[in-house]
CSV table of C-alpha atoms in Angstrom, one decimal:
chain,number,residue,atom,x,y,z
S,25,MET,CA,90.8,28.0,33.8
S,26,SER,CA,89.5,28.9,37.1
S,27,LEU,CA,92.0,31.5,38.1
S,28,VAL,CA,90.6,33.2,34.4
S,29,PHE,CA,87.0,32.7,36.0
S,30,LEU,CA,87.6,34.2,39.3
S,31,ARG,CA,89.2,37.2,37.6
S,32,VAL,CA,86.3,37.5,34.8
S,33,TRP,CA,83.6,37.3,38.1
S,34,LEU,CA,85.7,40.4,40.1
S,35,LEU,CA,85.9,42.5,37.4
S,36,LEU,CA,81.9,42.2,37.2
S,37,ALA,CA,81.0,41.7,41.0
S,38,PRO,CA,79.4,44.8,42.2
S,39,VAL,CA,81.6,46.9,44.8
S,40,ALA,CA,80.0,48.5,47.8
S,41,ALA,CA,82.0,51.5,48.8
S,42,PHE,CA,81.9,53.2,52.3
S,43,TYR,CA,83.1,56.7,53.9
S,44,LEU,CA,86.4,56.4,56.2
S,45,PRO,CA,86.2,59.7,58.0
S,46,GLY,CA,88.8,62.1,57.7
S,47,VAL,CA,90.1,60.2,54.6
S,48,ALA,CA,87.5,61.6,51.9
S,49,PRO,CA,87.4,65.7,51.7
S,50,HIS,CA,84.1,66.7,52.3
S,51,GLU,CA,82.8,69.9,50.0
S,52,TYR,CA,80.8,72.4,51.7
S,53,LEU,CA,78.3,74.8,49.8
S,54,ASP,CA,77.2,78.2,51.0
S,55,ASN,CA,75.0,78.3,54.2
S,56,GLU,CA,76.1,74.4,54.5
S,57,LYS,CA,75.9,73.7,58.7
S,58,VAL,CA,79.6,72.7,59.8
S,59,GLU,CA,79.7,70.8,62.9
S,60,ILE,CA,81.7,71.2,65.6
S,61,LYS,CA,82.3,68.9,68.3
S,62,VAL,CA,83.7,68.8,71.6
S,63,ASN,CA,86.6,66.4,73.0
S,64,LYS,CA,87.5,66.0,76.3
S,65,LEU,CA,89.7,68.2,78.7
S,66,SER,CA,93.5,67.5,79.2
S,67,SER,CA,96.1,68.9,81.7
S,68,THR,CA,99.8,68.6,81.6
S,69,LYS,CA,99.5,69.2,85.7
S,70,THR,CA,97.1,67.1,86.7
S,71,GLN,CA,97.8,64.2,83.5
S,72,LEU,CA,93.9,62.9,84.2
S,73,PRO,CA,91.3,64.2,81.2
S,74,TYR,CA,87.6,65.1,81.8
S,75,ASP,CA,84.5,64.9,80.2
S,76,TYR,CA,83.5,68.5,78.4
S,77,TYR,CA,80.0,68.7,80.0
S,78,SER,CA,81.8,68.1,83.5
S,79,LEU,CA,81.8,71.8,83.6
S,80,PRO,CA,79.0,74.7,83.4
S,81,PHE,CA,79.6,74.7,79.5
S,82,CYS,CA,76.3,75.5,77.5
S,83,ARG,CA,74.6,72.2,76.2
S,84,PRO,CA,72.6,71.4,73.3
S,85,ALA,CA,69.0,69.8,73.7
S,86,GLU,CA,70.4,66.4,73.3
S,87,VAL,CA,73.9,64.7,74.3
S,88,VAL,CA,75.5,62.8,71.6
S,89,ASN,CA,78.5,61.0,71.4
S,90,LYS,CA,80.1,61.6,68.3
S,91,MET,CA,82.8,59.2,67.4
S,92,GLU,CA,83.0,57.8,63.7
S,93,ASN,CA,86.7,56.1,64.4
S,94,LEU,CA,88.4,53.0,66.1
S,95,GLY,CA,91.3,55.4,66.5
S,96,GLU,CA,89.4,57.9,68.0
S,97,VAL,CA,88.3,55.2,70.7
S,98,LEU,CA,92.1,54.1,70.7
S,99,HIS,CA,93.0,57.8,71.7
S,100,GLY,CA,90.5,57.6,74.6
S,101,SER,CA,89.1,60.3,72.9
S,102,VAL,CA,85.3,61.8,74.5
S,103,ILE,CA,84.0,62.9,71.2
S,104,LYS,CA,80.2,64.8,72.4
S,105,ASN,CA,78.6,67.0,69.8
S,106,SER,CA,78.3,70.8,71.0
S,107,ALA,CA,75.3,73.8,70.7
S,108,TYR,CA,77.7,75.6,68.7
S,109,ASP,CA,76.1,77.0,65.1
S,110,ILE,CA,78.0,77.3,62.0
S,111,SER,CA,77.3,77.7,58.3
S,112,MET,CA,79.7,77.3,55.7
S,113,GLY,CA,80.6,81.4,54.5
S,114,LYS,CA,78.6,83.0,57.0
S,115,ILE,CA,80.2,85.8,59.7
S,116,GLU,CA,78.2,86.2,62.4
S,117,PHE,CA,78.6,86.7,66.5
S,118,ARG,CA,76.3,85.1,68.7
S,119,VAL,CA,75.3,84.2,72.2
S,120,LEU,CA,75.8,80.8,73.4
S,121,CYS,CA,73.3,81.2,76.5
S,122,LYS,CA,74.0,82.4,79.9
S,123,ARG,CA,74.4,80.3,83.5
S,124,THR,CA,74.8,81.4,87.2
S,125,LEU,CA,77.4,79.3,89.0
S,126,GLU,CA,76.7,77.3,91.6
S,127,PRO,CA,78.9,78.0,94.5
S,128,ALA,CA,79.7,74.2,93.8
S,129,GLU,CA,80.7,74.5,90.0
S,130,ALA,CA,82.6,77.9,90.6
S,131,THR,CA,84.9,76.5,92.8
S,132,LEU,CA,84.9,73.1,90.5
S,133,LEU,CA,86.0,75.8,87.1
S,134,HIS,CA,88.4,78.0,89.5
S,135,THR,CA,90.0,74.6,89.9
S,136,ARG,CA,90.5,73.2,86.7
S,137,ILE,CA,91.1,77.0,85.3
S,138,ARG,CA,94.0,76.8,87.9
S,139,GLN,CA,95.3,73.1,87.0
S,140,ASP,CA,95.6,74.6,83.5
S,141,TYR,CA,93.0,72.7,81.6
S,142,ARG,CA,92.8,72.8,77.7
S,143,VAL,CA,89.6,72.4,75.7
S,144,HIS,CA,89.8,70.1,72.5
S,145,MET,CA,87.2,70.3,69.6
S,146,ILE,CA,87.1,69.0,66.2
S,147,MET,CA,85.7,70.5,63.0
S,148,ASP,CA,85.7,68.1,60.1
S,149,ASN,CA,87.8,65.8,61.9
S,150,LEU,CA,90.2,68.7,62.3
S,151,PRO,CA,91.3,69.5,66.4
S,152,ALA,CA,91.1,73.0,67.0
S,153,ALA,CA,94.2,75.0,67.2
S,154,THR,CA,95.3,78.2,69.0
S,155,LYS,CA,98.0,80.4,67.0
S,156,MET,CA,100.5,81.6,69.2
S,157,ILE,CA,103.9,83.9,68.4
S,158,ARG,CA,107.2,83.4,70.4
S,159,GLU,CA,110.2,85.4,70.2
S,160,LEU,CA,113.7,83.7,69.5
S,161,PRO,CA,117.1,84.4,71.5
S,162,ASP,CA,118.2,86.3,68.0
S,163,GLY,CA,114.8,88.4,67.9
S,164,GLN,CA,112.9,87.0,65.2
S,165,THR,CA,109.3,85.8,65.7
S,166,ILE,CA,107.7,82.4,64.6
S,167,VAL,CA,104.7,81.7,64.6
S,168,MET,CA,103.6,78.3,66.4
S,169,TYR,CA,99.8,76.3,67.7
S,170,ASP,CA,98.9,74.5,70.6
S,171,ARG,CA,96.0,71.6,70.5
S,172,GLY,CA,92.9,73.0,71.7
S,173,TYR,CA,92.4,76.3,74.1
S,174,PRO,CA,93.5,77.3,77.6
S,175,LEU,CA,90.2,76.9,79.4
S,176,GLY,CA,90.9,80.5,81.4
S,177,PHE,CA,94.2,81.9,83.0
S,178,VAL,CA,95.3,82.9,86.3
S,179,GLY,CA,95.4,86.8,86.9
S,180,SER,CA,98.9,88.3,86.7
S,181,ALA,CA,100.7,92.4,87.2
S,182,GLU,CA,100.8,91.9,83.2
S,183,ARG,CA,97.1,90.9,82.6
S,184,GLN,CA,95.0,94.0,82.2
S,185,GLY,CA,92.3,94.1,84.3
S,186,SER,CA,92.8,91.3,86.5
S,187,VAL,CA,93.6,90.7,90.1
S,188,PRO,CA,97.0,88.7,90.2
S,189,GLY,CA,96.3,85.2,91.6
S,190,GLY,CA,92.9,85.0,90.1
S,191,ALA,CA,90.9,82.6,88.1
S,192,TYR,CA,89.5,84.3,85.0
S,193,LEU,CA,87.4,82.0,82.2
S,194,HIS,CA,87.7,82.3,78.6
S,195,ASN,CA,83.7,82.4,77.8
S,196,HIS,CA,84.0,83.8,74.5
S,197,LEU,CA,85.7,81.9,71.2
S,198,ARG,CA,86.7,83.1,68.4
S,199,PHE,CA,86.6,80.7,65.7
S,200,VAL,CA,88.9,81.4,62.3
S,201,LEU,CA,88.3,79.2,60.0
S,202,LYS,CA,90.3,78.3,56.6
S,203,TYR,CA,89.1,77.4,53.4
S,204,HIS,CA,90.1,76.4,50.2
S,205,LYS,CA,88.6,76.6,46.8
S,206,ASP,CA,89.3,75.1,43.4
S,207,ALA,CA,87.8,75.1,39.6
S,208,ALA,CA,88.2,70.7,40.8
S,209,PHE,CA,85.3,70.3,43.1
S,210,ASP,CA,82.3,72.5,44.0
S,211,GLY,CA,81.7,74.5,47.7
S,212,ALA,CA,84.9,74.5,49.4
S,213,ARG,CA,87.0,72.4,51.5
S,214,ILE,CA,87.7,73.3,55.7
S,215,VAL,CA,91.9,73.2,55.8
S,216,GLY,CA,91.8,75.1,59.1
S,217,PHE,CA,90.3,75.6,62.4
S,218,GLU,CA,91.8,78.0,64.9
S,219,VAL,CA,90.4,79.1,67.9
S,220,GLU,CA,90.9,82.5,69.8
S,221,PRO,CA,89.7,81.8,73.2
S,222,LEU,CA,89.1,85.6,75.0
S,223,SER,CA,87.9,86.4,78.3
S,224,VAL,CA,85.0,88.9,78.7
S,225,LYS,CA,82.7,90.6,81.9
S,226,HIS,CA,79.6,90.7,79.4
S,227,LYS,CA,77.1,93.6,80.5
S,228,TYR,CA,73.7,94.2,79.0
S,229,LYS,CA,71.0,97.0,78.8
S,230,GLY,CA,68.1,95.5,80.9
S,231,ALA,CA,66.1,92.0,81.4
S,232,TRP,CA,68.3,89.0,79.9
S,233,SER,CA,66.3,87.9,77.5
S,234,ASP,CA,67.0,84.5,75.0
S,235,ASP,CA,66.0,87.1,72.1
S,236,ALA,CA,69.0,87.3,70.3
S,237,SER,CA,67.1,90.4,68.6
S,238,GLN,CA,65.8,91.8,72.2
S,239,LEU,CA,69.1,91.4,73.5
S,240,GLN,CA,71.4,94.5,74.0
S,241,LEU,CA,75.0,93.4,74.9
S,242,LEU,CA,77.1,96.6,76.1
S,243,THR,CA,80.1,94.6,75.3
S,244,LEU,CA,80.4,94.5,71.8
S,245,PRO,CA,82.3,94.4,69.4
S,246,VAL,CA,84.3,91.9,71.7
S,247,GLY,CA,88.1,92.4,71.9
S,248,PRO,CA,91.1,91.9,74.3
S,249,ASP,CA,90.9,95.4,76.1
S,250,LEU,CA,87.4,94.5,77.6
S,251,PRO,CA,87.6,93.6,81.5
S,252,PRO,CA,88.1,89.8,82.2
S,253,LEU,CA,85.6,87.5,83.5
S,254,ARG,CA,86.6,86.3,87.0
S,255,VAL,CA,85.2,83.2,88.6
S,256,ASP,CA,84.9,83.8,92.1
S,257,PRO,CA,82.8,80.8,94.0
S,258,LYS,CA,82.3,83.3,97.3
S,259,GLY,CA,80.9,85.7,94.8
S,260,SER,CA,77.4,86.9,94.8
S,261,ALA,CA,74.9,85.1,91.9
S,262,ALA,CA,75.2,88.3,89.5
S,263,GLU,CA,79.0,88.0,90.3
S,264,ARG,CA,78.8,84.2,89.1
S,265,GLU,CA,77.0,84.7,86.3
S,266,VAL,CA,78.6,84.0,82.7
S,267,VAL,CA,77.4,84.6,80.0
S,268,TYR,CA,79.1,82.0,76.9
S,269,THR,CA,79.4,83.9,73.4
S,270,TYR,CA,81.3,83.2,70.1
S,271,ASP,CA,82.0,85.2,67.0
S,272,VAL,CA,83.0,83.2,63.5
S,273,LYS,CA,85.4,84.4,60.8
S,274,TRP,CA,86.1,82.8,57.8
S,275,GLU,CA,89.5,83.0,56.0
S,276,PRO,CA,90.6,82.2,52.2
S,277,SER,CA,93.8,80.1,52.7
S,278,ASP,CA,96.0,78.5,49.5
S,279,VAL,CA,96.6,75.3,51.6
S,280,LYS,CA,95.4,72.3,49.7
S,281,TRP,CA,93.1,69.6,51.8
S,282,ALA,CA,96.0,67.2,51.7
S,283,SER,CA,98.1,69.5,53.8
S,284,ARG,CA,95.8,71.1,55.8
S,285,TRP,CA,97.8,69.0,58.8
S,286,ASP,CA,101.1,70.1,58.5
S,287,LEU,CA,100.6,73.1,61.0
S,288,TYR,CA,100.3,70.6,63.8
S,289,LEU,CA,104.0,69.5,63.0
S,290,TYR,CA,105.0,73.2,64.6
S,291,MET,CA,103.2,72.6,67.5
S,292,GLY,CA,104.9,73.9,71.1
S,293,ASP,CA,106.8,71.2,72.9
S,294,ASP,CA,103.6,69.9,75.2
S,295,GLN,CA,105.4,67.9,78.4
S,296,ILE,CA,105.4,64.7,78.3
S,297,HIS,CA,102.9,62.6,80.6
S,298,TRP,CA,104.9,60.9,82.6
S,299,PHE,CA,102.3,59.4,84.9
S,300,SER,CA,101.2,57.9,81.7
S,301,ILE,CA,104.4,56.0,80.6
S,302,ILE,CA,104.8,55.4,84.1
S,303,ASN,CA,101.7,53.7,84.2
S,304,SER,CA,102.1,51.8,81.6
S,305,LEU,CA,105.3,50.7,82.0
S,306,ALA,CA,104.3,49.3,85.0
S,307,ILE,CA,101.3,47.3,83.8
S,308,VAL,CA,103.9,45.5,81.4
S,309,LEU,CA,106.0,45.3,84.3
S,310,LEU,CA,103.8,43.1,86.0
S,311,LEU,CA,102.1,41.1,83.3
S,312,THR,CA,105.9,40.1,82.2
S,313,GLY,CA,106.4,39.0,86.0
S,314,ILE,CA,102.9,36.7,85.9
S,315,VAL,CA,103.7,35.3,82.7
S,316,ALA,CA,107.6,34.2,83.5
S,317,MET,CA,106.6,33.0,87.0
S,318,ILE,CA,103.5,30.8,85.7
S,319,MET,CA,105.9,29.5,83.2
S,320,MET,CA,109.4,29.6,85.4
S,321,ARG,CA,106.7,27.5,88.2
S,322,THR,CA,105.6,24.9,85.5
S,323,LEU,CA,108.7,24.2,84.1
S,324,ARG,CA,109.9,23.9,87.2
S,325,ARG,CA,107.5,20.9,87.9
S,326,ASP,CA,107.7,19.1,85.3
S,327,VAL,CA,111.8,18.8,84.9
S,328,SER,CA,111.5,17.7,88.4
S,329,ARG,CA,109.0,15.3,87.4
S,330,TYR,CA,111.1,13.7,84.6
S,331,ASN,CA,114.5,13.6,87.0
S,332,SER,CA,112.4,11.6,89.2
S,333,PRO,CA,113.4,7.8,89.3
S,334,GLU,CA,110.0,6.5,89.7
S,335,ASP,CA,109.5,8.3,86.3
S,336,LYS,CA,111.4,6.8,84.3
S,337,ASP,CA,108.9,4.1,82.5
S,338,ASP,CA,106.6,6.9,81.2
S,339,LEU,CA,109.4,8.6,79.4
S,340,ALA,CA,108.6,6.2,76.1
S,341,GLU,CA,104.8,8.5,76.1
S,342,GLU,CA,107.0,12.1,76.2
S,343,SER,CA,107.2,13.8,72.8
S,344,GLY,CA,108.1,17.2,71.4
S,345,TRP,CA,110.2,19.5,73.4
S,346,LYS,CA,109.3,18.0,76.8
S,347,LEU,CA,112.3,15.5,75.4
S,348,VAL,CA,115.0,18.0,76.2
S,349,HIS,CA,115.5,17.5,79.3
S,350,ALA,CA,116.9,13.7,78.4
S,351,ASP,CA,119.5,15.6,75.8
């Protein structure tokens, strides 16, 4: 009778639902704001992550932590808000900000570029990816993806307009956002988040203005044929001026929301973080050795005490595993 009553109570009891980020899809309406969050910087050369705002990027009015679940905490993510302003379905070009780097900031940026750091971003719980086209030995080409985008590149003879050995910053980002629409729901679901980084030495006419309607950029439209932006710590203040820009491109896609993570299965083979693996193994071996040493000393002391003739009278009081020595 009590079991039947329990079942009826469970059926009639009110249910409080909750949302797990990344589990339930979100449908965006036209012109609805789509937030871009920034994550840590990573490199396969140094194995040391850094906070996004440790470099001289554009900042929002208030920097807020944006971690949403336990997995992001365990993964070591440092997710924060950004200054990017994007609306659903709106194709646009925007100037993010202008910064004149201090010599120390330029030096730090120069160092991080040479260390092959990558910038990671998140939109709708989907990490940013950079498309790469690789050619196989048989002449065929395949499309692969890498997480994040490179902070910059080192100049070479193959790079048009670059000086070999110089560090160049990717100060323009082209967001290629893919969405899926269906009659089963209203709005659109984001199924792709690609970033195309470009390095552009922006030029403008007249004085600088934070008002986009009064600012006249001479480097439009932005493309790979424009001169790149070199980071030179020893340059003048004008040469250390950085204009951050971005543009947004929306593309319809047949990929459904449940399959939007499939492209990350075709990512390039990143170097294994040997430093992290060795560090983890060393910690495990150290803790195992400490526990084994404590147990051996405890067991050796107990066994020697039990085998002592003076303590034979106390055997009657022993119980459990401590009686093993008498077998």
